[in-house]
PDB file of C-alpha atoms in Angstrom:
ATOM      1  CA  UNK A   2     -52.736 -47.031 -51.712  1.00  0.00           C
ATOM      2  CA  UNK A   3     -55.273 -44.876 -49.691  1.00  0.00           C
ATOM      3  CA  UNK A   4     -56.382 -41.257 -50.886  1.00  0.00           C
ATOM      4  CA  UNK A   5     -57.332 -38.760 -48.171  1.00  0.00           C
ATOM      5  CA  UNK A   6     -59.957 -35.772 -49.635  1.00  0.00           C
ATOM      6  CA  UNK A   7     -59.921 -32.995 -47.413  1.00  0.00           C
ATOM      7  CA  UNK A   8     -62.717 -29.928 -47.108  1.00  0.00           C
ATOM      8  CA  UNK A   9     -63.843 -27.167 -44.806  1.00  0.00           C
ATOM      9  CA  UNK A  10     -60.091 -24.485 -44.343  1.00  0.00           C
ATOM     10  CA  UNK A  11     -61.122 -21.069 -45.272  1.00  0.00           C
ATOM     11  CA  UNK A  12     -60.956 -17.773 -43.692  1.00  0.00           C
ATOM     12  CA  UNK A  13     -62.656 -16.787 -40.612  1.00  0.00           C
ATOM     13  CA  UNK A  14     -62.817 -14.225 -37.500  1.00  0.00           C
ATOM     14  CA  UNK A  15     -61.318 -14.508 -34.350  1.00  0.00           C
ATOM     15  CA  UNK A  16     -64.109 -16.341 -32.419  1.00  0.00           C
ATOM     16  CA  UNK A  17     -65.588 -18.449 -34.710  1.00  0.00           C
ATOM     17  CA  UNK A  18     -65.988 -22.002 -36.408  1.00  0.00           C
ATOM     18  CA  UNK A  19     -65.004 -23.992 -39.227  1.00  0.00           C
ATOM     19  CA  UNK A  20     -65.548 -27.632 -39.746  1.00  0.00           C
ATOM     20  CA  UNK A  21     -62.971 -29.169 -41.760  1.00  0.00           C
ATOM     21  CA  UNK A  22     -63.765 -32.645 -43.163  1.00  0.00           C
ATOM     22  CA  UNK A  23     -61.306 -36.136 -44.691  1.00  0.00           C
ATOM     23  CA  UNK A  24     -62.084 -38.814 -46.530  1.00  0.00           C
ATOM     24  CA  UNK A  25     -59.841 -41.697 -47.300  1.00  0.00           C
ATOM     25  CA  UNK A  26     -60.830 -43.334 -50.432  1.00  0.00           C
ATOM     26  CA  UNK A  27     -58.574 -45.998 -52.333  1.00  0.00           C
ATOM     27  CA  UNK A  28     -57.719 -50.392 -51.653  1.00  0.00           C
ATOM     28  CA  UNK A  29     -56.765 -51.014 -48.480  1.00  0.00           C
ATOM     29  CA  UNK A  30     -57.730 -53.507 -45.417  1.00  0.00           C
ATOM     30  CA  UNK A  31     -58.670 -50.941 -42.818  1.00  0.00           C
ATOM     31  CA  UNK A  32     -58.203 -47.121 -41.270  1.00  0.00           C
ATOM     32  CA  UNK A  33     -56.591 -47.368 -37.723  1.00  0.00           C
ATOM     33  CA  UNK A  34     -56.170 -43.973 -36.606  1.00  0.00           C
ATOM     34  CA  UNK A  35     -57.031 -40.498 -37.428  1.00  0.00           C
ATOM     35  CA  UNK A  36     -55.792 -37.619 -37.222  1.00  0.00           C
ATOM     36  CA  UNK A  37     -55.334 -33.580 -38.243  1.00  0.00           C
ATOM     37  CA  UNK A  38     -52.017 -31.755 -37.629  1.00  0.00           C
ATOM     38  CA  UNK A  39     -51.201 -28.558 -38.830  1.00  0.00           C
ATOM     39  CA  UNK A  40     -48.113 -26.085 -39.888  1.00  0.00           C
ATOM     40  CA  UNK A  41     -48.024 -22.972 -39.466  1.00  0.00           C
ATOM     41  CA  UNK A  42     -45.272 -20.493 -41.096  1.00  0.00           C
ATOM     42  CA  UNK A  43     -41.715 -21.071 -39.937  1.00  0.00           C
ATOM     43  CA  UNK A  44     -43.147 -23.498 -37.478  1.00  0.00           C
ATOM     44  CA  UNK A  45     -42.820 -27.653 -37.141  1.00  0.00           C
ATOM     45  CA  UNK A  46     -46.315 -29.491 -38.568  1.00  0.00           C
ATOM     46  CA  UNK A  47     -48.126 -30.591 -34.840  1.00  0.00           C
ATOM     47  CA  UNK A  48     -50.315 -33.458 -34.203  1.00  0.00           C
ATOM     48  CA  UNK A  49     -53.438 -31.075 -32.736  1.00  0.00           C
ATOM     49  CA  UNK A  50     -56.181 -34.236 -32.596  1.00  0.00           C
ATOM     50  CA  UNK A  51     -56.028 -37.900 -32.865  1.00  0.00           C
ATOM     51  CA  UNK A  52     -58.302 -40.231 -32.994  1.00  0.00           C
ATOM     52  CA  UNK A  53     -58.378 -44.060 -32.914  1.00  0.00           C
ATOM     53  CA  UNK A  54     -60.862 -46.379 -34.330  1.00  0.00           C
ATOM     54  CA  UNK A  55     -62.507 -47.009 -30.738  1.00  0.00           C
ATOM     55  CA  UNK A  56     -63.013 -43.014 -30.323  1.00  0.00           C
ATOM     56  CA  UNK A  57     -60.920 -42.395 -27.669  1.00  0.00           C
ATOM     57  CA  UNK A  58     -59.554 -39.094 -28.699  1.00  0.00           C
ATOM     58  CA  UNK A  59     -55.951 -36.719 -27.711  1.00  0.00           C
ATOM     59  CA  UNK A  60     -55.652 -33.320 -28.370  1.00  0.00           C
ATOM     60  CA  UNK A  61     -52.939 -31.041 -28.297  1.00  0.00           C
ATOM     61  CA  UNK A  62     -52.780 -28.703 -25.142  1.00  0.00           C
ATOM     62  CA  UNK A  63     -53.701 -25.518 -26.966  1.00  0.00           C
ATOM     63  CA  UNK A  64     -56.906 -27.050 -28.840  1.00  0.00           C
ATOM     64  CA  UNK A  65     -58.279 -28.717 -25.878  1.00  0.00           C
ATOM     65  CA  UNK A  66     -61.872 -27.988 -25.022  1.00  0.00           C
ATOM     66  CA  UNK A  67     -62.140 -25.489 -27.963  1.00  0.00           C
ATOM     67  CA  UNK A  68     -61.430 -28.088 -30.616  1.00  0.00           C
ATOM     68  CA  UNK A  69     -63.673 -31.616 -31.504  1.00  0.00           C
ATOM     69  CA  UNK A  70     -62.150 -34.920 -33.516  1.00  0.00           C
ATOM     70  CA  UNK A  71     -64.918 -38.044 -34.771  1.00  0.00           C
ATOM     71  CA  UNK A  72     -65.212 -39.979 -37.066  1.00  0.00           C
ATOM     72  CA  UNK A  73     -67.233 -42.264 -38.579  1.00  0.00           C
ATOM     73  CA  UNK A  74     -64.812 -46.476 -39.066  1.00  0.00           C
ATOM     74  CA  UNK A  75     -67.913 -46.952 -41.845  1.00  0.00           C
ATOM     75  CA  UNK A  76     -67.156 -44.278 -44.358  1.00  0.00           C
ATOM     76  CA  UNK A  77     -63.640 -43.594 -43.344  1.00  0.00           C
ATOM     77  CA  UNK A  78     -63.674 -40.133 -42.644  1.00  0.00           C
ATOM     78  CA  UNK A  79     -62.577 -37.481 -39.757  1.00  0.00           C
ATOM     79  CA  UNK A  80     -64.509 -34.082 -39.087  1.00  0.00           C
ATOM     80  CA  UNK A  81     -62.813 -31.595 -37.112  1.00  0.00           C
ATOM     81  CA  UNK A  82     -64.949 -29.252 -35.459  1.00  0.00           C
ATOM     82  CA  UNK A  83     -62.780 -26.015 -34.379  1.00  0.00           C
ATOM     83  CA  UNK A  84     -65.254 -23.653 -32.350  1.00  0.00           C
ATOM     84  CA  UNK A  85     -63.669 -20.137 -30.174  1.00  0.00           C
ATOM     85  CA  UNK A  86     -60.595 -20.048 -32.717  1.00  0.00           C
ATOM     86  CA  UNK A  87     -57.665 -17.567 -32.134  1.00  0.00           C
ATOM     87  CA  UNK A  88     -55.139 -16.264 -34.835  1.00  0.00           C
ATOM     88  CA  UNK A  89     -53.018 -18.506 -33.523  1.00  0.00           C
ATOM     89  CA  UNK A  90     -54.475 -21.638 -34.944  1.00  0.00           C
ATOM     90  CA  UNK A  91     -53.992 -20.377 -38.365  1.00  0.00           C
ATOM     91  CA  UNK A  92     -52.343 -22.565 -39.885  1.00  0.00           C
ATOM     92  CA  UNK A  93     -51.775 -25.198 -43.170  1.00  0.00           C
ATOM     93  CA  UNK A  94     -54.161 -28.175 -41.554  1.00  0.00           C
ATOM     94  CA  UNK A  95     -53.372 -32.019 -42.538  1.00  0.00           C
ATOM     95  CA  UNK A  96     -55.517 -34.718 -42.521  1.00  0.00           C
ATOM     96  CA  UNK A  97     -53.429 -38.130 -41.007  1.00  0.00           C
ATOM     97  CA  UNK A  98     -54.490 -41.620 -41.846  1.00  0.00           C
ATOM     98  CA  UNK A  99     -52.920 -45.428 -40.854  1.00  0.00           C
ATOM     99  CA  UNK A 100     -54.234 -47.898 -43.309  1.00  0.00           C
ATOM    100  CA  UNK A 101     -53.376 -51.781 -44.213  1.00  0.00           C
ATOM    101  CA  UNK A 102     -53.306 -52.786 -47.175  1.00  0.00           C
ATOM    102  CA  UNK A 103     -53.593 -55.884 -45.901  1.00  0.00           C
ATOM    103  CA  UNK A 104     -54.564 -57.988 -42.745  1.00  0.00           C
ATOM    104  CA  UNK A 105     -51.600 -58.346 -42.239  1.00  0.00           C
ATOM    105  CA  UNK A 106     -49.886 -55.665 -43.234  1.00  0.00           C
ATOM    106  CA  UNK A 107     -48.277 -53.176 -41.161  1.00  0.00           C
ATOM    107  CA  UNK A 108     -50.433 -49.660 -40.714  1.00  0.00           C
ATOM    108  CA  UNK A 109     -48.757 -47.069 -43.254  1.00  0.00           C
ATOM    109  CA  UNK A 110     -49.758 -42.966 -42.193  1.00  0.00           C
ATOM    110  CA  UNK A 111     -50.825 -41.459 -44.903  1.00  0.00           C
ATOM    111  CA  UNK A 112     -51.235 -37.609 -45.563  1.00  0.00           C
ATOM    112  CA  UNK A 113     -53.719 -35.321 -47.065  1.00  0.00           C
ATOM    113  CA  UNK A 114     -53.071 -32.627 -49.747  1.00  0.00           C
ATOM    114  CA  UNK A 115     -53.923 -29.745 -46.531  1.00  0.00           C
ATOM    115  CA  UNK A 116     -56.140 -27.402 -46.201  1.00  0.00           C
ATOM    116  CA  UNK A 117     -55.382 -23.462 -45.070  1.00  0.00           C
ATOM    117  CA  UNK A 118     -57.252 -21.508 -41.810  1.00  0.00           C
ATOM    118  CA  UNK A 119     -56.926 -18.741 -41.815  1.00  0.00           C
ATOM    119  CA  UNK A 120     -58.648 -16.862 -38.638  1.00  0.00           C
ATOM    120  CA  UNK A 121     -58.357 -13.139 -38.961  1.00  0.00           C
ATOM    121  CA  UNK A 122     -60.468  -9.986 -38.618  1.00  0.00           C
TER     122      UNK A 122
END
């Protein structure tokens, strides 16, 4: 079982920055891809950024050039550096991790509890 512990949300003015972190704990063989999703009021949850173990990243078009995802494989931690924040970035941000219980197990998606990011002046 994998638990994801998130931190770093809050209120920031437009143009400001925030850094989210997420640590995977529990009993598992390996964490494969990690990522961040977000859900704004009245909208569906959407992918923000994703990073596999090899470090290749992909981003939603709306955050390219403003957000940076990174990870530490040894400590099963992922970060999301968010710069030049806009009002449209306001949402609950969820950490996601694909974990394997054993070496031969399929990867299962796990979710964090979510952290609120509000961009307002």
